[in-house]
Backbone as a chain_set.jsonl record, in Angstrom:
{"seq": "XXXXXXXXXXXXXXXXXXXXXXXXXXXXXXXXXXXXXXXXXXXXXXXXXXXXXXXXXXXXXXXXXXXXXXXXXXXXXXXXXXXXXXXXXXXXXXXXXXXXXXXXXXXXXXXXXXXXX", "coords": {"N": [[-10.538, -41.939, -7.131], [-14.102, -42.201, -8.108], [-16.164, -42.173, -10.994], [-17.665, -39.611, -12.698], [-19.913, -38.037, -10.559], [-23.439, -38.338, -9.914], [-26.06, -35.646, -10.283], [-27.431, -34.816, -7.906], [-30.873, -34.098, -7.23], [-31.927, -32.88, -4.931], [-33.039, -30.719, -2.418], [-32.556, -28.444, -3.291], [-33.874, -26.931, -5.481], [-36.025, -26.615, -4.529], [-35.45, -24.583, -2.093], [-34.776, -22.775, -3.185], [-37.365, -21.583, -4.091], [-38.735, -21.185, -1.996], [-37.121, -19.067, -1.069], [-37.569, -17.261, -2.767], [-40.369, -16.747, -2.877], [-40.376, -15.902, 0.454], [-38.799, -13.3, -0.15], [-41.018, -12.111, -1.778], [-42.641, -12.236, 0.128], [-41.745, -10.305, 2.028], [-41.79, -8.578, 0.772], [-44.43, -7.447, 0.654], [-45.037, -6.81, 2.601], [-43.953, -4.834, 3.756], [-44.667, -2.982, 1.784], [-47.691, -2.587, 2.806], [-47.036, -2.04, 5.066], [-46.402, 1.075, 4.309], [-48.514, 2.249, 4.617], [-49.107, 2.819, 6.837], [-48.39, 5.398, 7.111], [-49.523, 8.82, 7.427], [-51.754, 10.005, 5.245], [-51.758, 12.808, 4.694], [-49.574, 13.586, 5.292], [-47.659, 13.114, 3.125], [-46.265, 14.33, -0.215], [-47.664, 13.875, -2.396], [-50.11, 12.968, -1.571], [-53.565, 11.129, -0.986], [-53.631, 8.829, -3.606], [-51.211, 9.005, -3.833], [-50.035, 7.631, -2.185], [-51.199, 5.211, -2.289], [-50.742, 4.615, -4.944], [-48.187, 3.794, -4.729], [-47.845, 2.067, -3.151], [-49.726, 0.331, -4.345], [-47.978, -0.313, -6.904], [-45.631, -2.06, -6.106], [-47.158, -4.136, -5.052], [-48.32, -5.26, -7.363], [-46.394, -6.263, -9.027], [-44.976, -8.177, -6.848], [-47.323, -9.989, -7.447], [-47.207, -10.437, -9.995], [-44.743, -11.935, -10.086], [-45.352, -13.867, -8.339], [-46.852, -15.474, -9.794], [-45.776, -15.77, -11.897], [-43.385, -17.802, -10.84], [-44.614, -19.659, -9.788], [-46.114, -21.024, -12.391], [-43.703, -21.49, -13.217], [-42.447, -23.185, -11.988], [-44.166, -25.729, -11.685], [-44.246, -26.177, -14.1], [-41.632, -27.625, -14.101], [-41.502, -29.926, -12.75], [-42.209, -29.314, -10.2], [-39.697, -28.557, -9.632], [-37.613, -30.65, -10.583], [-37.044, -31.614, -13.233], [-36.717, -30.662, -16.446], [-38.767, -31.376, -19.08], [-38.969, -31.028, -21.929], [-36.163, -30.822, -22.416], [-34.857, -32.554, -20.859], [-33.13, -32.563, -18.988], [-31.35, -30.782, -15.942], [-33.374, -28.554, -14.699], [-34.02, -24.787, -15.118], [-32.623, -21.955, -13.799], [-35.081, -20.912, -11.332], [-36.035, -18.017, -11.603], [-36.231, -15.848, -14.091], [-34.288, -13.093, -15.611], [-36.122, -10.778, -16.3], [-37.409, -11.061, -14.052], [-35.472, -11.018, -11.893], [-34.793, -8.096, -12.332], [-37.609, -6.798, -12.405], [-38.535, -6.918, -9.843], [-36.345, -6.086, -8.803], [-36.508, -2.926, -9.109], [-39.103, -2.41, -7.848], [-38.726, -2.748, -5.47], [-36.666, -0.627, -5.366], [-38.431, 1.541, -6.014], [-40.426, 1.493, -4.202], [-38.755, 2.274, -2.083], [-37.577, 4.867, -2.776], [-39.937, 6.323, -2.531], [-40.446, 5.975, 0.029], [-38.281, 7.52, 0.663], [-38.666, 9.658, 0.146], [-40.758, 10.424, 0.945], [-40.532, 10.286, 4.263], [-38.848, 13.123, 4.079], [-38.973, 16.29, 5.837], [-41.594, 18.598, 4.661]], "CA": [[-11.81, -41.276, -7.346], [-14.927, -42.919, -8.96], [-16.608, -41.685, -12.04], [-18.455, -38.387, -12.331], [-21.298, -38.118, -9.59], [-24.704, -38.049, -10.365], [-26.575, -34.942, -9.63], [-28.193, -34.79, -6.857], [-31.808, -32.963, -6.838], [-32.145, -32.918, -3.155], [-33.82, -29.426, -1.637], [-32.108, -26.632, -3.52], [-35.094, -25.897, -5.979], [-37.363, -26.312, -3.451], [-35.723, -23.947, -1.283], [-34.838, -21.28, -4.281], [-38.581, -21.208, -4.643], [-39.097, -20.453, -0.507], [-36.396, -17.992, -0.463], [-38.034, -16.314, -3.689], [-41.632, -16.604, -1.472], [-39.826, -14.78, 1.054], [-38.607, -11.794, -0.81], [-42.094, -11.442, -1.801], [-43.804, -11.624, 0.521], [-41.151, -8.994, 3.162], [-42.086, -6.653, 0.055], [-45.686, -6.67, 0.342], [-45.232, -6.49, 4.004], [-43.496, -3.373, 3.702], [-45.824, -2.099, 1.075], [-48.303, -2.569, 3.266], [-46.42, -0.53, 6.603], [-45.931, 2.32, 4.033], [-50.07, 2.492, 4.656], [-49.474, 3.135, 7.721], [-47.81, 6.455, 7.131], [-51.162, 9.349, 7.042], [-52.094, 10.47, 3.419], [-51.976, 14.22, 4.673], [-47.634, 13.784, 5.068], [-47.201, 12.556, 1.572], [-46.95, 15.017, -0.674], [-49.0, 13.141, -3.587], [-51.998, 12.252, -1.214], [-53.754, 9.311, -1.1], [-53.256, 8.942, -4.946], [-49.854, 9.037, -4.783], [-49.755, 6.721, -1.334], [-52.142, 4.027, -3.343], [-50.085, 4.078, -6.247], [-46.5, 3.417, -4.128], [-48.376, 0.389, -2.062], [-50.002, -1.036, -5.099], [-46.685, -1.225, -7.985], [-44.941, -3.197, -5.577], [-48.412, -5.259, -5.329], [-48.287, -5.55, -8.668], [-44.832, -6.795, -9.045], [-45.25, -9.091, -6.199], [-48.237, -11.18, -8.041], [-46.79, -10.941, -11.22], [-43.636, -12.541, -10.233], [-45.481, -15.11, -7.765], [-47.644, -16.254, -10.689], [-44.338, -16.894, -13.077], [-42.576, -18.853, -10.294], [-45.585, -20.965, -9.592], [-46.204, -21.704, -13.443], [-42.379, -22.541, -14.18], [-41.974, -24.409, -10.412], [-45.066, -26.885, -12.129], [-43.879, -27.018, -15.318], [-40.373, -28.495, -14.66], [-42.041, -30.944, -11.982], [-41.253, -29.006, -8.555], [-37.955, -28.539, -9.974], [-36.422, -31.647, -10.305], [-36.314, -31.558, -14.716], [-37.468, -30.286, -17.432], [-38.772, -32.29, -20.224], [-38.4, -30.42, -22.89], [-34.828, -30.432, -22.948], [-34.158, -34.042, -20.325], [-32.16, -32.389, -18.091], [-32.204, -30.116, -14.907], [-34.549, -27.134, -15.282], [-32.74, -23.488, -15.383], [-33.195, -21.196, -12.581], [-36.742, -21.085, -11.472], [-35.981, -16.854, -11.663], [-35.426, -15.531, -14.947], [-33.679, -12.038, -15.349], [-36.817, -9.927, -16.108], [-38.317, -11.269, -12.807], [-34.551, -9.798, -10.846], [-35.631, -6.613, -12.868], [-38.934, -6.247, -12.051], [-38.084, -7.028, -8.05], [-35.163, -4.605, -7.873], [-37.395, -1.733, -9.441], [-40.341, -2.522, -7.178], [-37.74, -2.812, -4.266], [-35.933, 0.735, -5.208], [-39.551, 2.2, -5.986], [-40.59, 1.638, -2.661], [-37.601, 2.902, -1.023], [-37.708, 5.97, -2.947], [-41.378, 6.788, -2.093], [-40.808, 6.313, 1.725], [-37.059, 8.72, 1.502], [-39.507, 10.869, -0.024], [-42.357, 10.882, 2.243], [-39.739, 10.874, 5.19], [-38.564, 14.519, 4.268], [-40.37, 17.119, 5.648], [-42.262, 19.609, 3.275]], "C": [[-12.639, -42.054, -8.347], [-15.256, -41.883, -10.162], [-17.702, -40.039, -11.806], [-19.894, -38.317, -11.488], [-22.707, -37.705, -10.195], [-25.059, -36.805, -9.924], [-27.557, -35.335, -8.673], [-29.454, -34.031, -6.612], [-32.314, -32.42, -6.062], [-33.019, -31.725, -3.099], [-33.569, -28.445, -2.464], [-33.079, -26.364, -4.546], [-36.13, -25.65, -4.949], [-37.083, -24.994, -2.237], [-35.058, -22.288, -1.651], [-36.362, -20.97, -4.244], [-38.804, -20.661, -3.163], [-38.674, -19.387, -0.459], [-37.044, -16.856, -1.544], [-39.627, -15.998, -2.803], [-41.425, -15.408, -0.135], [-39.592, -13.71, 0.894], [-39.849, -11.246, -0.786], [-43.203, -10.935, -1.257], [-43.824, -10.458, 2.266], [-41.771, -8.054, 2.034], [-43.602, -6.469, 0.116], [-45.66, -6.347, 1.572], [-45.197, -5.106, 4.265], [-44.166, -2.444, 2.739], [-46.987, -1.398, 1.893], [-47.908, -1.416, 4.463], [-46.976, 0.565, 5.933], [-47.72, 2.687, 4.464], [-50.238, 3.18, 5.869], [-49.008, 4.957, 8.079], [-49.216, 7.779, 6.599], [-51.12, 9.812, 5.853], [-51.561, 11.766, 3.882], [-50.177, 14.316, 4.391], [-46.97, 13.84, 4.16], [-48.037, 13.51, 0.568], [-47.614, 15.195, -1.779], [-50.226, 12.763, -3.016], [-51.607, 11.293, -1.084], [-53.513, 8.486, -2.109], [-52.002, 8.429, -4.741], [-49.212, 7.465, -3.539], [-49.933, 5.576, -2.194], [-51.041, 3.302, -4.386], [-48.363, 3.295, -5.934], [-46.634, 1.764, -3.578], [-48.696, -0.49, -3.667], [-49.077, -1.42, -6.527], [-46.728, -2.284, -7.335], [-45.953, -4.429, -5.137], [-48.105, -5.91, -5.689], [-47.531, -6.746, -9.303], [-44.508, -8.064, -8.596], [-46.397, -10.504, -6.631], [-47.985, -11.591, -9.207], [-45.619, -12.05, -11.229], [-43.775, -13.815, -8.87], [-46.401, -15.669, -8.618], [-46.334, -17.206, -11.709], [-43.517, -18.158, -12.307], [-43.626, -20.004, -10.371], [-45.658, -22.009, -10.992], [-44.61, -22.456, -13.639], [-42.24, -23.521, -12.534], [-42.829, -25.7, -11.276], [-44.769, -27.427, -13.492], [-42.558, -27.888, -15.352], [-40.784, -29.344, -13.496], [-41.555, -30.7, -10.523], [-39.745, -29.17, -8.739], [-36.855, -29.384, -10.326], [-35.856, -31.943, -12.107], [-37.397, -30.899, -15.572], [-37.265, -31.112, -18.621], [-38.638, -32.618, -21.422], [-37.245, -30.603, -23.216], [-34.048, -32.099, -21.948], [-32.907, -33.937, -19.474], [-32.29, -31.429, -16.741], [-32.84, -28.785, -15.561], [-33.097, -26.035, -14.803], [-33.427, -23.283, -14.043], [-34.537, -21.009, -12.532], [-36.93, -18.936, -11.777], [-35.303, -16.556, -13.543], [-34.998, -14.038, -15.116], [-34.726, -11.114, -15.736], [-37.534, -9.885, -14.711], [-37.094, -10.348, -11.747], [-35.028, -8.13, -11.336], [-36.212, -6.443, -11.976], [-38.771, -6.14, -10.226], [-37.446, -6.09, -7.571], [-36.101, -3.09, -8.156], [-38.394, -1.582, -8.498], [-39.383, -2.248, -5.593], [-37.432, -0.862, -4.253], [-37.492, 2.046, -5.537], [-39.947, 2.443, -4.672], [-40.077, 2.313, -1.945], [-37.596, 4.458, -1.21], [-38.539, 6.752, -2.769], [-40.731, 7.018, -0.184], [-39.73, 7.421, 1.654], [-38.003, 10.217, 1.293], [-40.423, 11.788, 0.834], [-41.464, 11.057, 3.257], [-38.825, 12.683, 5.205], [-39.487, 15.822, 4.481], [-40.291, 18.065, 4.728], [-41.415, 20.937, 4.416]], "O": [[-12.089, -42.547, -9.332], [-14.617, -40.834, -10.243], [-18.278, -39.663, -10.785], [-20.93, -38.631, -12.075], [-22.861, -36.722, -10.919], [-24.367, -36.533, -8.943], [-28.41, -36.206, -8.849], [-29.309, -33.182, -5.733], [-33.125, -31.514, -6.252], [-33.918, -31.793, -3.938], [-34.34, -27.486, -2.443], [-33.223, -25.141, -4.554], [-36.837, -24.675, -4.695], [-37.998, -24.472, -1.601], [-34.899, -21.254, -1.002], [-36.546, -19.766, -4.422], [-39.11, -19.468, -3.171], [-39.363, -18.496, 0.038], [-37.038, -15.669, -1.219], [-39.79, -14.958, -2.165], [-42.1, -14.412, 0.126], [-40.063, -12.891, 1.682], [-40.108, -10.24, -0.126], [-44.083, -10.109, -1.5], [-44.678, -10.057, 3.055], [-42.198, -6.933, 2.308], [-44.074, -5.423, -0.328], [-46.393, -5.386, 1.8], [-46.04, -4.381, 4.792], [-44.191, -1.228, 2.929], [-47.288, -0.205, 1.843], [-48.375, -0.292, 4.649], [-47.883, 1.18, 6.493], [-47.841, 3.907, 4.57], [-51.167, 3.955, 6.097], [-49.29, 5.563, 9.113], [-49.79, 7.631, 5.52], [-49.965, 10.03, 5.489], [-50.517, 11.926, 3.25], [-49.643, 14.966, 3.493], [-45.882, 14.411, 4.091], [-49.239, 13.676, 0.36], [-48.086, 16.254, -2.192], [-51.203, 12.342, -3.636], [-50.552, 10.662, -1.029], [-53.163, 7.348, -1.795], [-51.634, 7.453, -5.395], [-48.375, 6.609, -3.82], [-48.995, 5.019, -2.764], [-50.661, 2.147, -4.58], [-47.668, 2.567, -6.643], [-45.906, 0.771, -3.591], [-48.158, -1.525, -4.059], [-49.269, -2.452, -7.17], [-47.434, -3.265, -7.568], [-45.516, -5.558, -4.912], [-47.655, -6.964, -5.239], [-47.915, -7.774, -9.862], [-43.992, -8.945, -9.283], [-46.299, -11.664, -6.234], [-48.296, -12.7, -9.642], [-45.504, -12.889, -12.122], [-42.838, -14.494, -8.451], [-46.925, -16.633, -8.062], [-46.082, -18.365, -12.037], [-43.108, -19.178, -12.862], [-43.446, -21.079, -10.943], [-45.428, -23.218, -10.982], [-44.38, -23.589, -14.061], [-41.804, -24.672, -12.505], [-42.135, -26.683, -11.537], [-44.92, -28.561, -13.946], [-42.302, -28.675, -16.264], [-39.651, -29.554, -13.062], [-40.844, -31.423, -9.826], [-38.901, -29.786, -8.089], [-35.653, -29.126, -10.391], [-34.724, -32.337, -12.384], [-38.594, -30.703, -15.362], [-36.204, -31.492, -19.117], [-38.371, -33.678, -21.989], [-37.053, -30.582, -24.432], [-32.987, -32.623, -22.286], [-32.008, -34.751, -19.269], [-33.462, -31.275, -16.4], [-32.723, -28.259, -16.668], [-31.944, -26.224, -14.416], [-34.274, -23.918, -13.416], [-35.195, -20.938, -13.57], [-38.041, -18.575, -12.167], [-34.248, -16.964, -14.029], [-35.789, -13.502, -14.341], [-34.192, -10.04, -15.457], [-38.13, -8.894, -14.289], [-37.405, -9.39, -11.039], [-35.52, -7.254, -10.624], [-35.808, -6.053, -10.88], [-38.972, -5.094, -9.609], [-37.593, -5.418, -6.55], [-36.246, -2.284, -7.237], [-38.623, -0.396, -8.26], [-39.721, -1.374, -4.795], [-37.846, -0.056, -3.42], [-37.416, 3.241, -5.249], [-39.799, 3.527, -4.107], [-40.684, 3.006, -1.128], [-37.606, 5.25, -0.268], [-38.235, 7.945, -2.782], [-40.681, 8.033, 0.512], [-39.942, 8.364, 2.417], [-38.052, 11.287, 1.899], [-40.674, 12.943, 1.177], [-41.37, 12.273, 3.426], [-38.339, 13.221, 6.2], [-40.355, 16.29, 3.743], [-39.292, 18.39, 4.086], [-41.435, 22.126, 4.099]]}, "num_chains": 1, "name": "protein.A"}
């Protein structure tokens, strides 16, 4: 066996940052459906519809603004300069937060609205 292998920076930030793209943008999708469900069923209104669609908005722009800024600051992923080595996860653990909350928000609005009054 030769000496310890170089890293390799090949695809995998680039395709942590797609698969994070993805998440976000099945959840606005599904934000969006819940629209399609009539105000009169839900028993907060339009108010309470509004407010279910636009967290997970919310959530969704906040946490495609942070990826974008840290994707550019460590150079499309390949280092960070600061420190001369590879960059950390392009996700940091308030962003899984904020995702799973916006995720289980959602979910809990539609089991809601799915029971009838």
């Amino acid at each position: 066996m030769s000496g310890p292998r170089k890293r390799d920076s090949g695809l995998q930030p680039e395709r942590t940052l797609l698969s994070w793209q993805r998440t976000l943008f099945l959840l606005i999708a599904v934000a969006l459906l819940y629209l399609r469900i009539p105000a009169e069923s839900i028993p907060a209104g339009v108010f309470g519809q509004m407010a279910v669609v636009f967290t997970p908005l919310g959530a969704a722009i906040v946490l495609t603004a942070h990826l974008r800024l840290r994707w550019r600051r460590t150079d499309h992923g390949l280092h960070d300069e600061s420190l001369g080595t590879p960059p950390a996860p392009l996700a940091r653990p308030w962003t899984l937060i904020l995702l799973s909350v916006a995720v289980m928000g959602l979910g809990t609005a539609t089991i809601l609205t799915a029971v009838p009054r």
